[in-house]
Amino acid sequence: MLKRNKLLKRITITAGIVFAIVALIAFNRITSTRGKVILYAEANEDDFEISVSNSGELTAERSIEIKGPQMAQGRRNMGGGGHNNMRMMELKIQDIVPEGTMVKEGDYIAQMDRTQYDNTLKDEREKLQKEQETLEMKLLDSAVVLTNLRDDIKNQTYAVEEAAITLEQSKFEPPATIRKSQIDLDKQRRTLEQKIKAYSLRVAQSIADIEHQKLHVSMGTTTVGDLEDFLSQFTVKAPSNGMVIYKKERNSTKRKAGSNINPWDLTIATLPDLSSMLSRMYVNEIEIARVKKGQKVQIEVDAFPDKKFSGEIFTIANIGEQLPNSDTKMFEVLIRVDESDPALRPSMTTSNKIVISTFRDVISIPSECVNAGPDSIPFVYLKNHTRQIVVLGRSNEKHVIVEKGLKPGAQVYIIPPDEPEKFKLAGEELIPEIRQKVLSLNN
């Protein structure tokens, strides 16, 4: 009985091993069959398209800018002391309506933080009050001083008259007395002339001082008025009807509550005209030479995968720029969308395909099917064990046109076969044409 059990156990183990081997062989055959399917590509005769593709972002062709407070012209870069200490500082967005809000002209858009300028206005008002008080004091002092000077002139006039009477009465006196009276009259007259001249100088000085002080008051009044007008703009209102779209910085971040804006770029948001949309995309410096103004573009919007749009290249940047996460220079390309669709919104992501060229009814194969030897002559491996020399034409990202050497439907190896030396060479008559084509391209 024990021997019988051992025998059954051995038979079971042996059967399991045989089954595993058979299963492995079957799996290898299936895998091998599947591998052979993906080894070949078929030469297709169809329209061939050369294109440049990249993602983009929708933006309005026309939009109205919503700007923050603007200082009166000529007041932006004041420095120094006195009333000219106003300096444009960064402005902080304290509050702003949500992006996408539909507004009407005059509606509330945003509130700017006015803390710094409130303090500046307080200081300027205090300075203006002091300047006005100084002007009043100068006017009062001038009036008192000039009144005293006029009294002195009047008194001196009396002194001259008295000296003249004394001289008149001394004509019967001795010559010495007459001479003394004459000298006294001359002295009084000179004193009168000096007082009149001093009065004139003091009047001129008082006028100059008062005008100078009036200028300070005028400047202070203007400064306070400008600040009051400036601060009245800190509650930003919509200049027109539309949808609020936040202003985008160069680094693609958007201005929002808490963002600072500098005095030279006061735009906090825009009201786009949604009837005419653009897609902004970037093309690298290698491909930009193939992109031309007026070329047609196929556009897909990620938010609406079932909708297809068309467009045309509107503008191409003359200078490339270094974008984040890019090792090459990128050129901005603006594409005008042909269709007007109310569903399209700024900042939506698009997939753009710029159609560079289209060739009708040509034969093409995947680019990885093409091989080349030391002589740089291109060839392909065919399923019929032929190493076929081919004349190549234009190529796109994945495929290349075969001008001569292949017929439609030909089965071409994607990966070189295991024993390529067994493949018969064909198409040697095409070599001169290939070399001539290379020479013409180099020239």
Short mmCIF file of C-alpha atoms in Angstrom, two decimals:
data_model
loop_
_atom_site.label_atom_id
_atom_site.label_comp_id
_atom_site.label_asym_id
_atom_site.label_seq_id
_atom_site.Cartn_x
_atom_site.Cartn_y
_atom_site.Cartn_z
CA MET A 1 0.00 0.00 0.00
CA LEU A 2 2.84 2.37 0.88
CA LYS A 3 4.58 1.67 -2.44
CA ARG A 4 1.38 2.39 -4.29
CA ASN A 5 1.03 5.80 -2.62
CA LYS A 6 4.64 6.71 -3.47
CA LEU A 7 4.02 5.72 -7.10
CA LEU A 8 0.90 7.89 -7.31
CA LYS A 9 2.82 10.81 -5.80
CA ARG A 10 5.62 10.47 -8.40
CA ILE A 11 3.09 10.30 -11.24
CA THR A 12 1.37 13.46 -9.97
CA ILE A 13 4.66 15.41 -9.69
CA THR A 14 5.77 14.25 -13.15
CA ALA A 15 2.44 15.26 -14.68
CA GLY A 16 2.71 18.69 -13.04
CA ILE A 17 6.20 19.24 -14.46
CA VAL A 18 5.10 18.15 -17.94
CA PHE A 19 2.09 20.49 -17.76
CA ALA A 20 4.32 23.40 -16.70
CA ILE A 21 6.72 22.75 -19.58
CA VAL A 22 3.87 22.54 -22.08
CA ALA A 23 2.35 25.77 -20.69
CA LEU A 24 5.72 27.54 -20.90
CA ILE A 25 6.20 26.42 -24.51
CA ALA A 26 2.70 27.58 -25.39
CA PHE A 27 3.27 30.93 -23.67
CA ASN A 28 6.57 31.39 -25.52
CA ARG A 29 4.87 30.64 -28.83
CA ILE A 30 2.09 33.15 -28.08
CA THR A 31 4.62 35.75 -26.97
CA SER A 32 6.76 35.06 -30.03
CA THR A 33 3.73 35.41 -32.30
CA ARG A 34 2.75 38.64 -30.66
CA GLY A 35 6.36 39.89 -30.91
CA LYS A 36 6.37 39.27 -34.64
CA VAL A 37 3.25 41.37 -35.09
CA ILE A 38 4.90 44.45 -33.62
CA LEU A 39 8.12 43.91 -35.58
CA TYR A 40 6.58 45.21 -38.79
CA ALA A 41 5.03 48.42 -40.05
CA GLU A 42 3.10 48.81 -43.26
CA ALA A 43 4.03 51.39 -45.90
CA ASN A 44 0.91 53.53 -46.22
CA GLU A 45 -0.15 55.68 -49.14
CA ASP A 46 -2.08 58.64 -47.79
CA ASP A 47 -1.91 62.37 -47.17
CA PHE A 48 1.20 63.27 -45.18
CA GLU A 49 1.21 66.21 -42.80
CA ILE A 50 4.19 68.07 -41.34
CA SER A 51 3.25 70.03 -38.26
CA VAL A 52 4.52 71.68 -35.09
CA SER A 53 2.49 70.91 -31.99
CA ASN A 54 2.45 72.35 -28.51
CA SER A 55 0.03 73.33 -25.80
CA GLY A 56 -1.24 76.88 -25.49
CA GLU A 57 -3.50 79.10 -23.46
CA LEU A 58 -6.48 81.14 -24.54
CA THR A 59 -6.40 84.91 -24.16
CA ALA A 60 -8.60 87.67 -25.50
CA GLU A 61 -7.33 89.57 -28.53
CA ARG A 62 -8.73 92.78 -27.07
CA SER A 63 -9.31 93.63 -23.44
CA ILE A 64 -9.84 96.63 -21.20
CA GLU A 65 -7.31 96.97 -18.39
CA ILE A 66 -8.51 97.56 -14.85
CA LYS A 67 -5.80 99.66 -13.27
CA GLY A 68 -5.00 100.49 -9.69
CA PRO A 69 -4.64 104.07 -8.39
CA GLN A 70 -2.60 106.39 -10.61
CA MET A 71 -0.68 109.36 -9.22
CA ALA A 72 -1.15 112.69 -10.97
CA GLN A 73 1.32 113.28 -13.80
CA GLY A 74 4.62 114.71 -12.57
CA ARG A 75 4.17 113.49 -8.98
CA ARG A 76 5.58 109.99 -9.26
CA ASN A 77 9.27 110.39 -8.53
CA MET A 78 9.44 113.20 -6.04
CA GLY A 79 12.23 112.97 -3.53
CA GLY A 80 13.93 115.13 -0.93
CA GLY A 81 12.27 117.11 1.83
CA GLY A 82 9.45 119.59 2.21
CA HIS A 83 6.38 118.84 0.13
CA ASN A 84 8.32 116.95 -2.48
CA ASN A 85 8.74 113.79 -0.44
CA MET A 86 6.02 111.85 -2.21
CA ARG A 87 7.38 108.63 -3.68
CA MET A 88 5.37 106.00 -5.48
CA MET A 89 5.54 102.77 -3.51
CA GLU A 90 4.30 99.29 -4.26
CA LEU A 91 0.56 98.96 -3.80
CA LYS A 92 -1.03 95.95 -2.14
CA ILE A 93 -4.32 94.45 -3.29
CA GLN A 94 -6.33 94.16 -0.08
CA ASP A 95 -9.45 92.64 -1.63
CA ILE A 96 -10.65 91.73 -5.12
CA VAL A 97 -13.76 90.07 -6.55
CA PRO A 98 -13.39 86.40 -7.59
CA GLU A 99 -11.96 85.78 -11.05
CA GLY A 100 -14.70 85.17 -13.60
CA THR A 101 -17.15 87.57 -11.93
CA MET A 102 -19.43 89.32 -14.42
CA VAL A 103 -19.53 93.06 -13.66
CA LYS A 104 -21.15 96.19 -15.03
CA GLU A 105 -19.54 99.58 -15.49
CA GLY A 106 -19.02 101.21 -12.09
CA ASP A 107 -19.24 97.98 -10.09
CA TYR A 108 -16.77 97.30 -7.29
CA ILE A 109 -13.66 95.42 -8.40
CA ALA A 110 -11.00 95.74 -5.72
CA GLN A 111 -9.80 97.60 -2.64
CA MET A 112 -6.16 98.63 -2.33
CA ASP A 113 -4.37 98.89 1.01
CA ARG A 114 -4.18 102.63 1.78
CA THR A 115 -2.31 102.48 5.12
CA GLN A 116 0.99 103.96 3.87
CA TYR A 117 -0.63 106.76 1.91
CA ASP A 118 -3.09 107.59 4.69
CA ASN A 119 -0.07 108.28 6.90
CA THR A 120 1.54 110.32 4.12
CA LEU A 121 -1.64 112.37 3.69
CA LYS A 122 -1.77 113.06 7.43
CA ASP A 123 1.84 114.28 7.39
CA GLU A 124 1.25 116.47 4.34
CA ARG A 125 -1.83 118.06 5.87
CA GLU A 126 0.15 118.92 9.00
CA LYS A 127 2.92 120.44 6.88
CA LEU A 128 0.41 122.45 4.89
CA GLN A 129 -1.15 123.81 8.06
CA LYS A 130 2.28 124.92 9.30
CA GLU A 131 3.06 126.59 5.97
CA GLN A 132 -0.27 128.42 6.04
CA GLU A 133 0.41 129.60 9.60
CA THR A 134 3.87 130.77 8.53
CA LEU A 135 2.33 132.71 5.64
CA GLU A 136 -0.11 134.40 7.97
CA MET A 137 2.73 135.35 10.33
CA LYS A 138 4.80 136.75 7.48
CA LEU A 139 1.85 138.83 6.27
CA LEU A 140 1.26 140.14 9.79
CA ASP A 141 4.95 140.86 10.47
CA SER A 142 5.30 142.58 7.12
CA ALA A 143 2.30 144.79 7.81
CA VAL A 144 3.64 145.82 11.23
CA VAL A 145 7.18 146.48 10.01
CA LEU A 146 6.07 148.46 6.98
CA THR A 147 3.66 150.52 9.10
CA ASN A 148 6.51 151.42 11.45
CA LEU A 149 8.73 152.33 8.52
CA ARG A 150 6.04 154.54 7.04
CA ASP A 151 5.67 156.28 10.42
CA ASP A 152 9.43 156.84 10.52
CA ILE A 153 9.33 158.41 7.04
CA LYS A 154 6.46 160.65 8.08
CA ASN A 155 8.30 161.77 11.22
CA GLN A 156 11.44 162.37 9.20
CA THR A 157 9.47 164.50 6.77
CA TYR A 158 8.44 166.68 9.70
CA ALA A 159 12.07 166.92 10.81
CA VAL A 160 13.06 168.16 7.34
CA GLU A 161 10.33 170.78 7.42
CA GLU A 162 11.42 171.98 10.87
CA ALA A 163 15.04 172.24 9.71
CA ALA A 164 13.93 174.26 6.69
CA ILE A 165 11.98 176.68 8.90
CA THR A 166 14.96 177.07 11.22
CA LEU A 167 17.18 177.88 8.23
CA GLU A 168 14.66 180.43 6.98
CA GLN A 169 14.54 182.14 10.38
CA SER A 170 18.36 182.28 10.68
CA LYS A 171 18.95 184.45 7.59
CA PHE A 172 19.49 187.49 9.81
CA GLU A 173 21.80 185.53 12.12
CA PRO A 174 25.58 185.43 11.89
CA PRO A 175 27.00 183.39 8.98
CA ALA A 176 28.10 180.59 11.30
CA THR A 177 24.57 180.14 12.59
CA ILE A 178 23.19 180.15 9.05
CA ARG A 179 25.80 177.57 8.01
CA LYS A 180 24.89 175.33 10.92
CA SER A 181 21.18 175.50 10.07
CA GLN A 182 21.98 174.62 6.43
CA ILE A 183 24.03 171.61 7.48
CA ASP A 184 21.22 170.41 9.76
CA LEU A 185 18.69 170.67 6.92
CA ASP A 186 20.94 168.71 4.57
CA LYS A 187 21.39 166.04 7.21
CA GLN A 188 17.64 165.68 7.76
CA ARG A 189 17.04 165.43 4.02
CA ARG A 190 19.64 162.67 3.66
CA THR A 191 18.07 160.77 6.54
CA LEU A 192 14.67 161.04 4.84
CA GLU A 193 16.11 159.71 1.58
CA GLN A 194 17.71 156.79 3.44
CA LYS A 195 14.45 155.94 5.21
CA ILE A 196 12.51 156.04 1.91
CA LYS A 197 15.12 153.79 0.26
CA ALA A 198 15.10 151.38 3.24
CA TYR A 199 11.33 151.26 3.06
CA SER A 200 11.41 150.39 -0.65
CA LEU A 201 13.94 147.62 -0.03
CA ARG A 202 11.92 146.24 2.85
CA VAL A 203 8.75 146.26 0.73
CA ALA A 204 10.55 144.31 -2.01
CA GLN A 205 11.95 141.85 0.53
CA SER A 206 8.56 141.36 2.17
CA ILE A 207 6.91 140.74 -1.20
CA ALA A 208 9.59 138.16 -2.09
CA ASP A 209 9.27 136.40 1.28
CA ILE A 210 5.50 136.32 1.06
CA GLU A 211 5.53 135.06 -2.55
CA HIS A 212 8.03 132.37 -1.59
CA GLN A 213 5.84 131.31 1.29
CA LYS A 214 2.75 131.38 -0.93
CA LEU A 215 4.61 129.01 -3.29
CA HIS A 216 5.19 126.60 -0.39
CA VAL A 217 1.51 126.80 0.52
CA SER A 218 0.52 126.25 -3.12
CA MET A 219 2.80 123.22 -3.42
CA GLY A 220 1.47 121.81 -0.17
CA THR A 221 -2.11 122.38 -1.30
CA THR A 222 -1.38 120.60 -4.59
CA THR A 223 0.31 117.71 -2.79
CA VAL A 224 -2.61 117.24 -0.41
CA GLY A 225 -5.08 117.51 -3.31
CA ASP A 226 -3.14 114.96 -5.35
CA LEU A 227 -3.01 112.57 -2.41
CA GLU A 228 -6.73 112.96 -1.73
CA ASP A 229 -7.47 112.31 -5.41
CA PHE A 230 -5.02 109.39 -5.41
CA LEU A 231 -6.59 107.80 -2.33
CA SER A 232 -10.07 108.22 -3.80
CA GLN A 233 -8.98 105.69 -6.46
CA PHE A 234 -8.08 102.99 -3.91
CA THR A 235 -11.57 101.58 -4.31
CA VAL A 236 -11.27 100.28 -7.88
CA LYS A 237 -14.40 100.29 -10.05
CA ALA A 238 -15.13 98.53 -13.35
CA PRO A 239 -14.45 100.80 -16.35
CA SER A 240 -16.85 98.76 -18.50
CA ASN A 241 -19.08 95.68 -18.57
CA GLY A 242 -17.41 92.28 -18.75
CA MET A 243 -15.84 89.30 -17.00
CA VAL A 244 -13.02 89.92 -14.52
CA ILE A 245 -9.79 88.09 -15.40
CA TYR A 246 -6.82 88.47 -13.05
CA LYS A 247 -3.62 89.99 -14.44
CA LYS A 248 -0.94 87.36 -15.05
CA GLU A 249 2.71 88.00 -14.13
CA ARG A 250 5.68 86.97 -16.27
CA ASN A 251 6.12 83.87 -14.11
CA SER A 252 2.49 82.89 -14.85
CA THR A 253 1.25 83.64 -11.32
CA LYS A 254 -1.87 85.79 -11.11
CA ARG A 255 -2.36 88.98 -9.17
CA LYS A 256 -4.86 88.40 -6.39
CA ALA A 257 -5.69 89.55 -2.86
CA GLY A 258 -2.37 90.04 -1.07
CA SER A 259 -0.35 90.65 -4.26
CA ASN A 260 1.81 93.75 -4.63
CA ILE A 261 1.83 95.80 -7.83
CA ASN A 262 4.61 98.19 -8.79
CA PRO A 263 4.02 101.80 -9.89
CA TRP A 264 4.97 101.06 -13.50
CA ASP A 265 2.47 98.25 -14.07
CA LEU A 266 -0.75 99.10 -12.25
CA THR A 267 -3.03 96.62 -14.03
CA ILE A 268 -4.74 94.35 -11.51
CA ALA A 269 -7.22 92.66 -13.86
CA THR A 270 -8.72 92.86 -17.34
CA LEU A 271 -12.15 92.77 -18.95
CA PRO A 272 -11.59 90.64 -22.07
CA ASP A 273 -13.59 90.88 -25.29
CA LEU A 274 -14.69 87.24 -25.60
CA SER A 275 -15.82 87.65 -29.21
CA SER A 276 -12.24 87.37 -30.51
CA MET A 277 -9.87 84.91 -28.85
CA LEU A 278 -6.20 84.10 -29.28
CA SER A 279 -4.21 81.05 -28.25
CA ARG A 280 -0.74 81.84 -26.95
CA MET A 281 1.77 79.06 -27.50
CA TYR A 282 5.57 78.79 -27.48
CA VAL A 283 7.70 77.18 -30.18
CA ASN A 284 11.33 76.22 -29.56
CA GLU A 285 14.18 77.83 -31.45
CA ILE A 286 14.80 74.68 -33.52
CA GLU A 287 11.32 74.65 -35.06
CA ILE A 288 10.52 78.38 -35.17
CA ALA A 289 12.10 78.80 -38.62
CA ARG A 290 9.33 76.60 -40.08
CA VAL A 291 6.55 78.65 -38.51
CA LYS A 292 5.19 81.50 -40.64
CA LYS A 293 2.54 84.14 -40.15
CA GLY A 294 -0.74 83.09 -41.78
CA GLN A 295 -0.22 79.33 -41.40
CA LYS A 296 -3.31 77.34 -40.48
CA VAL A 297 -3.61 75.81 -37.01
CA GLN A 298 -5.79 73.00 -35.69
CA ILE A 299 -6.94 73.81 -32.15
CA GLU A 300 -8.44 71.62 -29.47
CA VAL A 301 -9.56 72.96 -26.10
CA ASP A 302 -8.94 70.59 -23.21
CA ALA A 303 -12.20 71.63 -21.54
CA PHE A 304 -14.20 70.64 -24.64
CA PRO A 305 -12.54 67.53 -26.14
CA ASP A 306 -15.43 66.97 -28.55
CA LYS A 307 -15.09 70.41 -30.15
CA LYS A 308 -12.59 71.23 -32.88
CA PHE A 309 -11.49 74.76 -33.72
CA SER A 310 -9.35 76.26 -36.44
CA GLY A 311 -7.06 79.24 -36.38
CA GLU A 312 -4.32 81.17 -38.12
CA ILE A 313 -0.95 82.41 -36.89
CA PHE A 314 -1.39 86.06 -35.96
CA THR A 315 2.05 87.15 -34.72
CA ILE A 316 5.46 85.58 -34.05
CA ALA A 317 7.87 87.05 -31.51
CA ASN A 318 11.15 88.34 -32.93
CA ILE A 319 13.13 87.48 -29.81
CA GLY A 320 13.11 84.21 -27.90
CA GLU A 321 12.88 83.95 -24.14
CA GLN A 322 13.99 81.46 -21.52
CA LEU A 323 10.93 79.88 -19.96
CA PRO A 324 10.91 77.92 -16.68
CA ASN A 325 11.66 74.22 -17.14
CA SER A 326 13.00 74.80 -20.66
CA ASP A 327 16.60 74.36 -21.78
CA THR A 328 16.10 76.13 -25.13
CA LYS A 329 14.89 79.56 -26.13
CA MET A 330 11.16 79.67 -26.82
CA PHE A 331 9.36 82.05 -29.18
CA GLU A 332 5.86 83.29 -28.42
CA VAL A 333 3.34 82.59 -31.19
CA LEU A 334 -0.16 84.07 -31.12
CA ILE A 335 -2.92 82.23 -32.99
CA ARG A 336 -6.24 83.88 -33.78
CA VAL A 337 -9.15 81.46 -33.31
CA ASP A 338 -11.45 81.56 -36.34
CA GLU A 339 -14.62 80.62 -34.49
CA SER A 340 -16.42 82.69 -31.88
CA ASP A 341 -17.77 80.46 -29.12
CA PRO A 342 -19.25 81.83 -25.86
CA ALA A 343 -17.89 78.75 -24.09
CA LEU A 344 -14.29 79.83 -24.68
CA ARG A 345 -12.72 81.59 -21.72
CA PRO A 346 -9.29 83.14 -21.09
CA SER A 347 -6.69 80.84 -19.48
CA MET A 348 -8.24 77.65 -20.91
CA THR A 349 -5.58 75.19 -22.07
CA THR A 350 -5.41 74.36 -25.77
CA SER A 351 -3.61 71.80 -27.91
CA ASN A 352 -2.33 73.53 -31.04
CA LYS A 353 -1.09 71.87 -34.22
CA ILE A 354 0.47 74.23 -36.76
CA VAL A 355 0.19 72.68 -40.21
CA ILE A 356 3.52 73.40 -41.94
CA SER A 357 3.03 71.35 -45.12
CA THR A 358 0.63 68.75 -46.53
CA PHE A 359 1.59 66.21 -49.22
CA ARG A 360 -1.17 64.37 -51.06
CA ASP A 361 -1.13 60.61 -51.71
CA VAL A 362 2.46 59.81 -50.71
CA ILE A 363 4.00 56.67 -49.23
CA SER A 364 5.31 56.95 -45.68
CA ILE A 365 6.71 54.71 -42.95
CA PRO A 366 7.69 55.21 -39.29
CA SER A 367 11.05 56.97 -38.98
CA GLU A 368 12.49 54.17 -36.82
CA CYS A 369 12.16 51.76 -39.77
CA VAL A 370 14.92 53.58 -41.67
CA ASN A 371 18.51 52.36 -41.33
CA ALA A 372 21.77 53.60 -42.81
CA GLY A 373 25.18 52.05 -43.33
CA PRO A 374 28.65 53.64 -43.20
CA ASP A 375 27.98 55.25 -46.59
CA SER A 376 24.84 56.96 -45.16
CA ILE A 377 22.64 55.39 -47.84
CA PRO A 378 19.18 54.81 -46.29
CA PHE A 379 17.53 51.41 -46.50
CA VAL A 380 14.80 49.33 -44.87
CA TYR A 381 14.41 45.64 -44.08
CA LEU A 382 11.38 44.08 -45.76
CA LYS A 383 9.42 41.08 -44.55
CA ASN A 384 10.34 39.28 -47.80
CA HIS A 385 13.99 39.25 -46.60
CA THR A 386 15.06 42.15 -48.82
CA ARG A 387 17.30 45.03 -47.72
CA GLN A 388 15.67 47.75 -49.82
CA ILE A 389 17.44 51.05 -50.54
CA VAL A 390 14.98 53.97 -50.41
CA VAL A 391 14.87 57.62 -51.48
CA LEU A 392 13.52 59.63 -48.56
CA GLY A 393 11.56 62.87 -48.62
CA ARG A 394 10.24 65.18 -45.92
CA SER A 395 9.59 63.95 -42.40
CA ASN A 396 7.50 64.89 -39.41
CA GLU A 397 7.78 63.95 -35.75
CA LYS A 398 7.07 60.23 -36.31
CA HIS A 399 7.06 59.36 -40.02
CA VAL A 400 9.08 59.96 -43.16
CA ILE A 401 8.04 60.06 -46.83
CA VAL A 402 9.51 57.37 -49.10
CA GLU A 403 9.76 58.84 -52.60
CA LYS A 404 11.19 55.72 -54.25
CA GLY A 405 11.89 52.13 -53.26
CA LEU A 406 8.64 51.03 -51.63
CA LYS A 407 5.13 50.21 -52.75
CA PRO A 408 1.99 50.70 -50.68
CA GLY A 409 1.37 47.78 -48.33
CA ALA A 410 5.01 46.72 -48.07
CA GLN A 411 5.81 45.16 -44.68
CA VAL A 412 8.85 46.88 -43.17
CA TYR A 413 10.84 45.87 -40.11
CA ILE A 414 10.58 48.38 -37.29
CA ILE A 415 13.58 46.84 -35.51
CA PRO A 416 16.46 45.37 -37.54
CA PRO A 417 16.15 41.56 -37.85
CA ASP A 418 18.39 39.12 -36.00
CA GLU A 419 20.34 38.04 -39.11
CA PRO A 420 20.44 41.07 -41.42
CA GLU A 421 23.31 39.64 -43.48
CA LYS A 422 20.89 37.08 -44.94
CA PHE A 423 18.73 39.85 -46.48
CA LYS A 424 19.26 40.46 -50.19
CA LEU A 425 20.19 44.03 -51.19
CA ALA A 426 17.83 45.73 -53.66
CA GLY A 427 17.48 49.21 -55.17
CA GLU A 428 21.17 49.92 -55.84
CA GLU A 429 20.12 51.92 -58.91
CA LEU A 430 18.73 54.56 -56.53
CA ILE A 431 22.13 55.34 -54.94
CA PRO A 432 23.21 58.00 -57.51
CA GLU A 433 19.90 59.80 -57.09
CA ILE A 434 20.28 59.75 -53.29
CA ARG A 435 23.81 61.16 -53.46
CA GLN A 436 22.75 63.86 -55.90
CA LYS A 437 19.93 64.82 -53.57
CA VAL A 438 22.34 65.09 -50.64
CA LEU A 439 24.67 67.31 -52.69
CA SER A 440 21.85 69.62 -53.72
CA LEU A 441 20.71 69.96 -50.11
CA ASN A 442 24.23 70.80 -48.95
CA ASN A 443 24.60 73.45 -51.64
#
